[in-house]
Coordinates of C-alpha atoms in Angstrom, one line a residue:
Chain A
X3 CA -10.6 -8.5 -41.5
X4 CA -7.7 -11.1 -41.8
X5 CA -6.1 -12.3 -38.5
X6 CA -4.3 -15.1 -40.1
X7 CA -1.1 -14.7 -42.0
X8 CA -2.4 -14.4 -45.8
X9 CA -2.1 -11.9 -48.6
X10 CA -4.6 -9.2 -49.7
X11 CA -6.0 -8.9 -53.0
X12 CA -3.4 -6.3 -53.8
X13 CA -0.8 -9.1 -53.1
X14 CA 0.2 -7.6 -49.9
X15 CA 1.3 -9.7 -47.0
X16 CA -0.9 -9.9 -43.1
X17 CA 1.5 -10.7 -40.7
X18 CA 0.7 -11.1 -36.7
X19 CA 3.4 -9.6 -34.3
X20 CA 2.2 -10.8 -30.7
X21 CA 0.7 -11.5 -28.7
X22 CA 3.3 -13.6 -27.7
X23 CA 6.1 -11.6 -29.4
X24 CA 9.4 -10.6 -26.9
X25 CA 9.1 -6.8 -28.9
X26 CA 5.7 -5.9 -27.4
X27 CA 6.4 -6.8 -24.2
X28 CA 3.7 -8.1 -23.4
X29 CA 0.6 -9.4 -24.9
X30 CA 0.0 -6.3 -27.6
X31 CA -1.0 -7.8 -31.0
X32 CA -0.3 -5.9 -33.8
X33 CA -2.1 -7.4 -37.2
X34 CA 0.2 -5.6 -40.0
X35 CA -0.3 -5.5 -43.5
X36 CA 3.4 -5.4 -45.5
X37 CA 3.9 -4.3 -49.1
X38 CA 7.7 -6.3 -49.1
X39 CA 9.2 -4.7 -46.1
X40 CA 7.2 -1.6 -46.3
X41 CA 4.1 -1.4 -43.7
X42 CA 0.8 -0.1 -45.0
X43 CA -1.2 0.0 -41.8
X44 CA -0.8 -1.5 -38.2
X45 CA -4.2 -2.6 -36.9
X46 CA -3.8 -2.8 -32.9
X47 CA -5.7 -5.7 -31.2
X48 CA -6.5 -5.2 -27.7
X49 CA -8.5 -7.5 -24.4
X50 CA -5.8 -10.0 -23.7
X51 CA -5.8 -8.9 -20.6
X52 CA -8.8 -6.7 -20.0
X53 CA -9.9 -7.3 -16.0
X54 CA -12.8 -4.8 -15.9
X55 CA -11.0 -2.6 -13.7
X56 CA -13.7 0.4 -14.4
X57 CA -16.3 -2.0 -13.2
X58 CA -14.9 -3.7 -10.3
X59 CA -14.2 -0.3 -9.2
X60 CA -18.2 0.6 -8.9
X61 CA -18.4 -2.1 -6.0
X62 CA -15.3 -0.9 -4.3
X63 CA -15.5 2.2 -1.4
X64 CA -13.0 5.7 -1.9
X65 CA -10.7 3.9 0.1
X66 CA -10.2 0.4 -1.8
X67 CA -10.7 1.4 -5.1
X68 CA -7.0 2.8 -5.4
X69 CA -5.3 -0.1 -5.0
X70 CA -6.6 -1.4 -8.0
X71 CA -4.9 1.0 -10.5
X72 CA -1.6 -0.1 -9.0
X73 CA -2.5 -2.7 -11.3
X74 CA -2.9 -0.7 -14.5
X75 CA 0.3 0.8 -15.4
X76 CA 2.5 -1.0 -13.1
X77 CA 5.8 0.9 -14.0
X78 CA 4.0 4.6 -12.3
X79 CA 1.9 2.9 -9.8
X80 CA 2.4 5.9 -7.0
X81 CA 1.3 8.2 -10.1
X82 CA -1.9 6.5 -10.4
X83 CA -2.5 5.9 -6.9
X84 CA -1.5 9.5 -6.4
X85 CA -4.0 10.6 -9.2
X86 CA -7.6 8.7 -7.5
X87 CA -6.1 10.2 -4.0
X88 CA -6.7 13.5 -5.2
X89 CA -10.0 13.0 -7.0
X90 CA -10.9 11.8 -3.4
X91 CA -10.1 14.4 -2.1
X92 CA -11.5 17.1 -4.1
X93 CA -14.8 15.6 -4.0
X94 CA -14.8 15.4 -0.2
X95 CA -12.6 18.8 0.7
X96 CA -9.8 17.5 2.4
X97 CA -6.8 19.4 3.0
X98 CA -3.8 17.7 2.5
X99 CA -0.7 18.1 4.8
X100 CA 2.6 19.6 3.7
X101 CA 4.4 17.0 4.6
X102 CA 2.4 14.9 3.0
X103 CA 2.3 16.7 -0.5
X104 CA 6.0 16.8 0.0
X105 CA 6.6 13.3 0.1
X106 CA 4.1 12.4 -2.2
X107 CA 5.9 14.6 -4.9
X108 CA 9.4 13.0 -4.3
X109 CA 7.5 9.5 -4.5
X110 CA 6.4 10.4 -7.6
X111 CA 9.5 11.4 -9.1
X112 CA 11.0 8.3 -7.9
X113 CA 8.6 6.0 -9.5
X114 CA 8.9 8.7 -12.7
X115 CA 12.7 7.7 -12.7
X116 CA 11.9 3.9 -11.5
X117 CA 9.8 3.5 -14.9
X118 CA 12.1 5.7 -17.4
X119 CA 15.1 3.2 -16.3
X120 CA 12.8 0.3 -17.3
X121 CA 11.9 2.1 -20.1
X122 CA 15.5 3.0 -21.5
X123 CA 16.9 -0.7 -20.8
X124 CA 13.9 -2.6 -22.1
X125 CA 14.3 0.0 -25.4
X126 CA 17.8 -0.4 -25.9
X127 CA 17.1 -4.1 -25.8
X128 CA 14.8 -3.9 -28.4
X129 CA 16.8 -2.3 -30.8
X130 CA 19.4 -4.7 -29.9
X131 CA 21.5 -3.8 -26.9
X132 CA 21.5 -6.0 -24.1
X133 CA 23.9 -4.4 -21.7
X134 CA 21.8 -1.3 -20.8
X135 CA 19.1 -3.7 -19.2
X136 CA 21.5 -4.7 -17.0
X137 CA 23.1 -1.7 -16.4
X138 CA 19.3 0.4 -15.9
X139 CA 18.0 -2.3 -13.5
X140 CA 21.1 -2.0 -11.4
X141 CA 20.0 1.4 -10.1
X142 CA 16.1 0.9 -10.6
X143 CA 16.8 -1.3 -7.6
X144 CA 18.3 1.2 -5.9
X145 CA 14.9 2.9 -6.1
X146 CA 12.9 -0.4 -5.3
X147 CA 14.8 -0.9 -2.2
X148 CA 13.6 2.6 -1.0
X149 CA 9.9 2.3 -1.5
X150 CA 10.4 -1.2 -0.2
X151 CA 11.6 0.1 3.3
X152 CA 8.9 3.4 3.0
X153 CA 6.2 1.9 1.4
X154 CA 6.2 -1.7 2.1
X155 CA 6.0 -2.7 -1.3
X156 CA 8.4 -2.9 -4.6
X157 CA 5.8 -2.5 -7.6
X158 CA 2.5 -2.2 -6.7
X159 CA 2.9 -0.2 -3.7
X160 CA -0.4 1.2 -2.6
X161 CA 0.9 3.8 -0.7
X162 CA -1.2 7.0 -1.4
X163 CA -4.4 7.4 0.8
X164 CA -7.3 9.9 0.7
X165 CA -5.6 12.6 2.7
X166 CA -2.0 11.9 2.9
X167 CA 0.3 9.0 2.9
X168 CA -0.4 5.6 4.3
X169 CA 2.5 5.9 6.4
X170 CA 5.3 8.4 7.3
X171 CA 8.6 7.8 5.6
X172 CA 11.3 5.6 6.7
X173 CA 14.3 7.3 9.0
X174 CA 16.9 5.8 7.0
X175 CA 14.5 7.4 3.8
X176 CA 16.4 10.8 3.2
X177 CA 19.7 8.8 2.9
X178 CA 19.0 6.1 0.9
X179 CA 17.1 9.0 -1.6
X180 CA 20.9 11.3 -1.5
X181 CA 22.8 8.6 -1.9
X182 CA 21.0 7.1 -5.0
X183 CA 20.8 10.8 -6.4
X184 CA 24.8 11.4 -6.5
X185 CA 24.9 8.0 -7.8
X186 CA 22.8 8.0 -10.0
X187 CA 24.2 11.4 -11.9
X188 CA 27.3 9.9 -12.5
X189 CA 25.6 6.8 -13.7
X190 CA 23.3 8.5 -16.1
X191 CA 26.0 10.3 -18.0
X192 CA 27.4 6.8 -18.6
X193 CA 24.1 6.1 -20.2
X194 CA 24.8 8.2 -22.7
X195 CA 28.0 7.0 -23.7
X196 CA 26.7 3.8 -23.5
X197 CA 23.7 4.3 -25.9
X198 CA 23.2 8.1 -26.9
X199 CA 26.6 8.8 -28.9
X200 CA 26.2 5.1 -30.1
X201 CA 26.7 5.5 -33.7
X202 CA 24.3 2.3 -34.6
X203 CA 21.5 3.5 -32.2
X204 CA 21.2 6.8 -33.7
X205 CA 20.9 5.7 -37.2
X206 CA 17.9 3.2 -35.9
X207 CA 16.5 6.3 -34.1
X208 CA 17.2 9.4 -36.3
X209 CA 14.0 9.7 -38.4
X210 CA 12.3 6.8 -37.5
X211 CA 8.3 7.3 -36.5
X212 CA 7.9 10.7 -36.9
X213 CA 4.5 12.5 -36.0
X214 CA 4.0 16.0 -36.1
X215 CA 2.8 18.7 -33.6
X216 CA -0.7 18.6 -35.8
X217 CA -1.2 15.1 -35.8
X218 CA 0.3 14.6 -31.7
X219 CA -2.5 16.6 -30.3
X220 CA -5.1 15.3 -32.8
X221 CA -4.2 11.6 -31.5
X222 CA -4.5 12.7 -27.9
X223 CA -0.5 12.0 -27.6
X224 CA 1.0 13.4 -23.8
X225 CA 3.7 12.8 -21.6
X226 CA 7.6 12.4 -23.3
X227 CA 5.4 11.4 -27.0
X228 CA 3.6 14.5 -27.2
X229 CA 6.9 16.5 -25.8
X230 CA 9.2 15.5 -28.6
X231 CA 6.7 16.7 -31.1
X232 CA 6.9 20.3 -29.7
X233 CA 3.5 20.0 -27.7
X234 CA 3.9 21.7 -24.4
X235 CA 1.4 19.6 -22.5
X236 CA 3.0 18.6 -18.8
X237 CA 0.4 18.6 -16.6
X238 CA 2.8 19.3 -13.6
X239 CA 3.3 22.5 -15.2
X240 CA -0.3 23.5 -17.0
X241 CA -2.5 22.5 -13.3
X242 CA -0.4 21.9 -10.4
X243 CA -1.5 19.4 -8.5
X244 CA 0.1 18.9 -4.6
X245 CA 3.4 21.5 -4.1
X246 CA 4.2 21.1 -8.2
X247 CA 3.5 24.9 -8.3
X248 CA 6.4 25.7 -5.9
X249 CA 8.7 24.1 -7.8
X250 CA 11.1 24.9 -10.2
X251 CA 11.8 22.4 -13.0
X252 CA 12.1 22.4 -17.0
X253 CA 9.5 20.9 -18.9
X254 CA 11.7 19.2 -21.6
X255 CA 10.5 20.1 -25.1
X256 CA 12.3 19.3 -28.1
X257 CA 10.2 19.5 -32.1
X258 CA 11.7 17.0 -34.1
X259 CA 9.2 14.4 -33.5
X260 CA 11.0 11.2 -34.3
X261 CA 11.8 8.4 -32.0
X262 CA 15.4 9.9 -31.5
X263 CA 13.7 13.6 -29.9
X264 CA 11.4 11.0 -27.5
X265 CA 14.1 9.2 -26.3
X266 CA 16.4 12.5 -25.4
X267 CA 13.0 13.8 -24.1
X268 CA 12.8 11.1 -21.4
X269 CA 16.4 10.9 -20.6
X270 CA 16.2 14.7 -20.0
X271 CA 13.3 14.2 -18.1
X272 CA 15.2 11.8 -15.8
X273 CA 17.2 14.6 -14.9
X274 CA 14.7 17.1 -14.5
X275 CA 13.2 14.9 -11.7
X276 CA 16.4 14.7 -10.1
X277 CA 16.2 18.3 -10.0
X278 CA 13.1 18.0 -8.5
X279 CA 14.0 15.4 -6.0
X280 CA 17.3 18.0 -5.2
X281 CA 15.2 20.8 -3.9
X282 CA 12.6 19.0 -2.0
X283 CA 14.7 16.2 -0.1
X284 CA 16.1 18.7 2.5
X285 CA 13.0 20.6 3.1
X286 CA 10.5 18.2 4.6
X287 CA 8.4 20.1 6.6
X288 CA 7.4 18.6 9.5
X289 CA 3.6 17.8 10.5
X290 CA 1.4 15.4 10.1
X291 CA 1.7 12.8 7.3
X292 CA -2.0 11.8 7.0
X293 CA -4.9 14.3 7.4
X294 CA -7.5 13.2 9.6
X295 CA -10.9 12.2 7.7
X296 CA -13.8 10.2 8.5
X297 CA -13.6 6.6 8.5
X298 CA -16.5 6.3 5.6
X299 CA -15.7 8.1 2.8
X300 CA -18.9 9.8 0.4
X301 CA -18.5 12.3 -2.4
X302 CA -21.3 14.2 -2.7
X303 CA -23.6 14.1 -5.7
X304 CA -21.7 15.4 -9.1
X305 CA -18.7 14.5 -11.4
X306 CA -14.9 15.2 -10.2
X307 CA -12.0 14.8 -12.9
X308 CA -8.4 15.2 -11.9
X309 CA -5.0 14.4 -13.7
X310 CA -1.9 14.2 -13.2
X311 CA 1.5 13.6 -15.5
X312 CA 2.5 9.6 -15.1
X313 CA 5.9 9.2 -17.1
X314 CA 3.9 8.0 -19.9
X315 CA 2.1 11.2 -19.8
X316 CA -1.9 12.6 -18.9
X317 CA -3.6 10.0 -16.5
X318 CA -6.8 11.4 -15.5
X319 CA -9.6 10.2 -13.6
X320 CA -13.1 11.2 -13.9
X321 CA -15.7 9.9 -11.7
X322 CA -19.7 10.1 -11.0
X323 CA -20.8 10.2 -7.6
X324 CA -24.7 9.5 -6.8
X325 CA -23.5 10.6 -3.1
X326 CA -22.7 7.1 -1.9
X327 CA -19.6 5.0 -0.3
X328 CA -19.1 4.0 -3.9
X329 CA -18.8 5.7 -7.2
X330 CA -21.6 5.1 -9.3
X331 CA -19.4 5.5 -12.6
X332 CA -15.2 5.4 -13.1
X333 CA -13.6 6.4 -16.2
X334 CA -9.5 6.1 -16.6
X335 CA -8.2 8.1 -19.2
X336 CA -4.7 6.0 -19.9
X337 CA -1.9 7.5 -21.7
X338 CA -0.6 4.1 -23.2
X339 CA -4.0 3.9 -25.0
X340 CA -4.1 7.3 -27.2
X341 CA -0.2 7.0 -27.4
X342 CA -0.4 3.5 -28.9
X343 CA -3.8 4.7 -31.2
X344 CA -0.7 6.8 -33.1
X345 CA 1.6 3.9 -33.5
X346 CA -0.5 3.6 -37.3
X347 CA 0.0 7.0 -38.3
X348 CA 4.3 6.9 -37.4
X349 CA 5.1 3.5 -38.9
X350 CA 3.1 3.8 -41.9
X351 CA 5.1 4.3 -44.7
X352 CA 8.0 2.5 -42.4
X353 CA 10.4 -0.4 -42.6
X354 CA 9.0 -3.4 -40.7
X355 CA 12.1 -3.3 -38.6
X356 CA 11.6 0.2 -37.6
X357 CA 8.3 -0.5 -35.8
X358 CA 10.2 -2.3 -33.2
X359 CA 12.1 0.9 -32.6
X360 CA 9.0 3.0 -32.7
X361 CA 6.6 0.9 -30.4
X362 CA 10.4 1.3 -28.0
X363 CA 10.0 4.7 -27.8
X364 CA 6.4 4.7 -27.2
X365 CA 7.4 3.0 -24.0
X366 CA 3.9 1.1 -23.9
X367 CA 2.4 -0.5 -21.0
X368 CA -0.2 -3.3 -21.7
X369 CA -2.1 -3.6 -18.7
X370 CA -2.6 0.4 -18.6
X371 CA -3.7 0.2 -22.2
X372 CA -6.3 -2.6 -21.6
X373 CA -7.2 -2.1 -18.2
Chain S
X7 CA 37.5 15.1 -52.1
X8 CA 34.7 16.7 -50.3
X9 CA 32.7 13.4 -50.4
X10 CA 35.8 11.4 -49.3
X11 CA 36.8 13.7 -46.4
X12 CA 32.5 13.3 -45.1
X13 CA 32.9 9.7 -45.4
X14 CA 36.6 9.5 -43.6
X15 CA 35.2 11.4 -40.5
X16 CA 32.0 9.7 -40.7
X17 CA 34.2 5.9 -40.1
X18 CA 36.0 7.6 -37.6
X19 CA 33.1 9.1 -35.8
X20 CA 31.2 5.7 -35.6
X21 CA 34.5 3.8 -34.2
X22 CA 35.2 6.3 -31.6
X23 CA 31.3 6.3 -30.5
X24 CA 31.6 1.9 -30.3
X25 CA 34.7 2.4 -28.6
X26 CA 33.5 4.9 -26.1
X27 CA 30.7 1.9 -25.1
X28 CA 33.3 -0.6 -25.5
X29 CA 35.2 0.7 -23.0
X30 CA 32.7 1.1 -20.4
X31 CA 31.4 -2.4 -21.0
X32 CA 35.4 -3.5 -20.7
X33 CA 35.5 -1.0 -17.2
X34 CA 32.9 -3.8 -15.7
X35 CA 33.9 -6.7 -17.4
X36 CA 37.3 -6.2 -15.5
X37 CA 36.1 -4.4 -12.1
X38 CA 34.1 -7.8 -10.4
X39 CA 33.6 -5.7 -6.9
X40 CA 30.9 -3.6 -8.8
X41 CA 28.9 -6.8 -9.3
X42 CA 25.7 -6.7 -7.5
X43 CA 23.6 -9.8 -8.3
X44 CA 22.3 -11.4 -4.8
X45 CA 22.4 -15.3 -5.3
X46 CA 18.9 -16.1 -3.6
X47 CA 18.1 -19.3 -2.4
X48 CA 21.8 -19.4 -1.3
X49 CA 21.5 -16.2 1.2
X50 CA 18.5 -17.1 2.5
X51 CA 19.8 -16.9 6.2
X52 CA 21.4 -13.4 5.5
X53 CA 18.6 -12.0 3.7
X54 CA 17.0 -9.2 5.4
X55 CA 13.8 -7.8 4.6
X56 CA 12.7 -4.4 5.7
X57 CA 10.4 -4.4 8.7
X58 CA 7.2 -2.7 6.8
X59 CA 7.4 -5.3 4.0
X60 CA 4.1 -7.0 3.0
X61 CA 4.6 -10.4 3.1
X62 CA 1.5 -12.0 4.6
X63 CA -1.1 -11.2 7.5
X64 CA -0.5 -12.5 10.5
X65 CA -1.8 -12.1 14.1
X66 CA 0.7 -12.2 16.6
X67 CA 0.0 -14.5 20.1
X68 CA 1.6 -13.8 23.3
X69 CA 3.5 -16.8 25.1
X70 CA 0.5 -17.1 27.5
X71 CA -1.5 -17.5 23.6
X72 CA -3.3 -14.2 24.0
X73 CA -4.0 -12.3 20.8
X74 CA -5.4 -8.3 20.5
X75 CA -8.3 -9.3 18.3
X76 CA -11.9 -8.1 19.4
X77 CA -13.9 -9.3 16.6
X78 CA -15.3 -5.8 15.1
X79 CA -14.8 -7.0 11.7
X80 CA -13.0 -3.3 10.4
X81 CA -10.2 -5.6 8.9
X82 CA -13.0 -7.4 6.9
X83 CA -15.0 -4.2 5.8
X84 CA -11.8 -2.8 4.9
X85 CA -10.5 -5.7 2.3
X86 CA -11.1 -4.8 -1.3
X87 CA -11.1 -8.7 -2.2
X88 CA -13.0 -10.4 0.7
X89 CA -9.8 -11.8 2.1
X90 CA -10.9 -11.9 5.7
X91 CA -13.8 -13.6 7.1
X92 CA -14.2 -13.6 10.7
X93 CA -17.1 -15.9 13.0
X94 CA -18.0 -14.5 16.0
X95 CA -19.3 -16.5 18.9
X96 CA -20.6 -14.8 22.8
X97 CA -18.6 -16.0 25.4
X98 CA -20.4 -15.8 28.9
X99 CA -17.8 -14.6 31.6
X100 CA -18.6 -16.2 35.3
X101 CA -20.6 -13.2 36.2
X102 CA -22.7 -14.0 33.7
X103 CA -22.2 -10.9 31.1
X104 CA -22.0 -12.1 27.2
X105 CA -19.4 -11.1 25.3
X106 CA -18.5 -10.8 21.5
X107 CA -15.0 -12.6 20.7
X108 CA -13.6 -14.4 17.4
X109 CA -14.4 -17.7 16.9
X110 CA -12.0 -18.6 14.1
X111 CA -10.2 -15.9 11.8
X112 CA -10.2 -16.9 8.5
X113 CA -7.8 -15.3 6.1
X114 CA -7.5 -16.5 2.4
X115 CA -4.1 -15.8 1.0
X116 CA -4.8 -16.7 -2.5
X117 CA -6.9 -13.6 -2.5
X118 CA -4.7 -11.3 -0.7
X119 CA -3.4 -8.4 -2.6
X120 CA -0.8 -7.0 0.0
X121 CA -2.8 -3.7 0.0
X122 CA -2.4 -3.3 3.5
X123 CA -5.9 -1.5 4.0
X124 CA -6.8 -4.0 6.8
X125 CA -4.0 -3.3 9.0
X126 CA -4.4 0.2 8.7
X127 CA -8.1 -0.5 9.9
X128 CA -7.5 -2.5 13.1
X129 CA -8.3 -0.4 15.7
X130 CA -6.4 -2.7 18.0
X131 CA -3.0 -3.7 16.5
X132 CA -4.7 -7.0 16.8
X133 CA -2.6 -8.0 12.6
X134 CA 0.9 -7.0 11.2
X135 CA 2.2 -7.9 8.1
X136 CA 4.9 -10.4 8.1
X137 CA 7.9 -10.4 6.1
X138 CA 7.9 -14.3 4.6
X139 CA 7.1 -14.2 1.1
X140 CA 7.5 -17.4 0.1
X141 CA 4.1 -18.9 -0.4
X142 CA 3.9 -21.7 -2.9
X143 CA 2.4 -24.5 -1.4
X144 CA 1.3 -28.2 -3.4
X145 CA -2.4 -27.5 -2.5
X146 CA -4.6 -24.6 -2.7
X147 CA -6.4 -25.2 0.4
X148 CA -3.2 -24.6 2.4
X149 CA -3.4 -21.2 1.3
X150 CA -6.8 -20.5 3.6
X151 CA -5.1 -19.8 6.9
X152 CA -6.7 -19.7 10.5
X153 CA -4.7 -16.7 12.2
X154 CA -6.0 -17.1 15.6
X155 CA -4.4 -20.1 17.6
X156 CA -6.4 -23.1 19.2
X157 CA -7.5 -22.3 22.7
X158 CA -6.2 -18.3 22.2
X159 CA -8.0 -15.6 24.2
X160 CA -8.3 -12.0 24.2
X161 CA -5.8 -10.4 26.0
X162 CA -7.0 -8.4 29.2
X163 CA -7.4 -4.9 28.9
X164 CA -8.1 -4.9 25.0
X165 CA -11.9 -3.1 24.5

């Protein structure tokens, strides 16, 4: 394996993108070996930032291990929390509140438009639009400021607790959420004018890292990836998880499979959780926001897998109890890592300067994918 | 002609669509009110922070330098990150009984994660979180704080 920049036998050229590159946003390096400007294979390198969160998590209780996949993918950290709340609480039988479920939903959706915005500035900046950022991180803080005020937090929030919430929601909570909803309608459509309809974006889109339904589930794909290639796979539809199954919401789909079909995928999905966000912020039910559980938390003897549908699609977590106060074993099944083990098969075959676009679209998050 | 007219509406199509995001980029250039950029250091004394935000654990003192703290250590079984330590000493009370109190509270926050698991613990509101959030300091050692004040007691009443 060459890691340096060199040629093959063949005369083709090894170059290194990361992991200090501005286009992987982060520290992703990508070893790629170039026939002129064509790419014949992208070889992934990952542990730049590998912290051992599986292990550190088998000397950690039910209670503390959550807070630690905050720390994974940082974008949908309510999603993950969210997700080892409810393996918790499957394994012990706790019932949660409706209140509870209810605010945990719109929390969700939240963070789900919270990390899209990201997503769609730090995209359109890629490809070579630097306006969007600005405009997309003008209302993300709208949506920071609220779980600042609810949760205590802006990005790694913590907020989700075995049975419940960590706290009840802030009086001034519903308003803030309304207000950012009407604004942020108008302000989406403006996206679209901005970038959509863009002449120049489309033709940088429009055909550019397409994978098929076939090869989508083969890879393991999900979320907004596995959507665009006509794979009907949201998990807030397929198993309900909290008061999902109550409501009503599109799971977008579209089948053309390029990088164009998983961009409209994710700004439809922006929408969709709007929708979602519509229905449930007027009907709060009253209650309790936490359920009442032991102080020491111990699941009995067995393996407990839950999932649930982050915004870069399946997160699931599976874990093995020896009926302790800590899990003997923690797996994290991450959707940046199977998403990114398809970035080979869609830029093969590809323009160099397509992969930028491509990797955009996959909307990767490093520390999710190395964990 | 058929190839001409495609490529005529083609030009036009992509002008109108860089137009159309011209404009909205001219709408903010020329509308300053919509800016929303908060200069930082500058509004430092306007700055308000919501009251739940996680800035730092602290343990509030009353003016007679009473604090709520009993000692049982939930805070420190709590932490994820061993980020609390507390020493315990007996204090004998003039009838003689002994009594568990805190002997220093020791709270290291160069470890602290803002989780907020510790507060949730205390049984007796003895921390809060405070809202200061600037923490860079020249030395590391000034980041391993002793909450409780010289002299402090346990306030009456608190079991």
């Amino acid at each position: 394996m060459l890691e340096e920049i060199g040629t093959t036998e063949q005369g083709d050229l090894i170059i290194n993108v990361g992991p200090q590159h501005p286009a992987t946003h982060g520290v992703l390096h990508l070893v790629i070996t170039l026939n002129g400007e064509t790419i014949k294979k992208v070889d992934p390198h990952l542990g730049y930032i590998h912290r051992s969160i599986e292990k550190m998590c088998e000397s950690l209780t039910y209670r503390q291990f959550i807070y630690v996949t905050s720390r994974m993918d940082y974008l949908s950290s309510h999603i993950n929390n969210h997700g080892c709340a409810l393996v918790v609480e499957k394994g012990v039988q706790i019932e949660v509140p409706a209140r509870a479920q209810v605010i945990r939903v719109l929390m969700d959706e939240l963070t789900r438009v919270a990390s899209h915005l990201l997503w769609w500035g730090a995209m359109a900046m890629d490809v070579g639009a630097i306006t969007p950022f600005f405009h997309a991180f003008r209302e993300r803080e709208m949506i920071n400021d609220i779980m600042e005020e609810t949760c205590g937090a802006r990005l790694t929030m913590n907020y989700m607790v075995p049975g419940g919430v960590m706290a009840d929601i802030h009086p001034d909570f519903q308003r803030k959420v309304k207000e950012f909803v009407t604004e942020f309608k108008s302000k989406i459509d403006e996206y679209d004018e901005l970038v959509t309809g863009n002449i120049i974006f489309q033709s940088r889109m429009k055909g550019v890292g397409f994978i098929s339904k076939e090869d989508a589930i083969s890879y393991g794909c999900s979320g907004p990836v596995a959507r665009a290639s006509g794979v009907s796979c949201d998990i807030r539809k397929w198993y309900p998880y909290d008061c999902y199954s109550q409501l009503k919401f599109e799971e977008v789909i579209r089948t053309e499979g390029d990088s164009y079909a998983r961009y409209l995928v994710r700004m439809e999905e922006m929408r969709q959780s709007l929708n979602i966000i519509d229905q449930l912020i007027d009907a709060i039910p009253e209650g309790e926001f936490q359920a009442k559980t032991k102080a020491v938390l111990k699941l009995p003897k067995g393996e407990f897998y839950t999932m649930v549908e982050t915004a870069r699609g399946e997160f699931g977590v599976y874990v093995v109890s020896e009926g302790g106060t800590t899990p003997y074993r923690i797996k994290f099944r991450s959707p940046g890592f199977s998403n990114l083990s398809a970035l080979d098969h869609m830029s093969v075959g590809g323009k160099i300067g397509d992969l930028v676009a491509t990797m955009g679209t996959l909307d990767l998050v490093i520390p999710d994918i190395d964990r | 002609m058929g190839f001409l007219g495609e490529y005529i509406r083609t030009v036009y199509k992509s002008v109108a669509s860089l137009l159309k995001g011209m404009k909205m980029t001219g709408y903010y250039f020329t509308h300053h009110k919509e800016i929303i950029t908060q200069e930082y250091p500058d509004n430092r004394d306007t700055l308000i922070l919501p009251e739940r935000f996680r800035g730092e654990v602290v343990m509030p003192h009353t003016e007679s330098n009473e604090h709520r703290c009993t000692g049982c250590t939930a805070c420190e079984l709590a932490c994820p990150n061993g980020t609390i330590k507390i020493i315990t000493k007996f204090e004998v009370s003039p009838e003689g009984k002994k009594k568990k109190a805190i002997d220093t509270f020791i709270y290291h926050l160069e470890l602290c994660t803002m989780c907020n698991l510790c507060i949730v613990a205390c049984p007796t509101d003895a921390i809060k979180m405070a809202q200061s959030f600037e923490h860079s300091v020249y030395k590391r050692a000034d980041l391993t704080k002793v909450l409780n004040k010289p002299g402090s007691k346990l306030m009456e009443g608190v079991e």
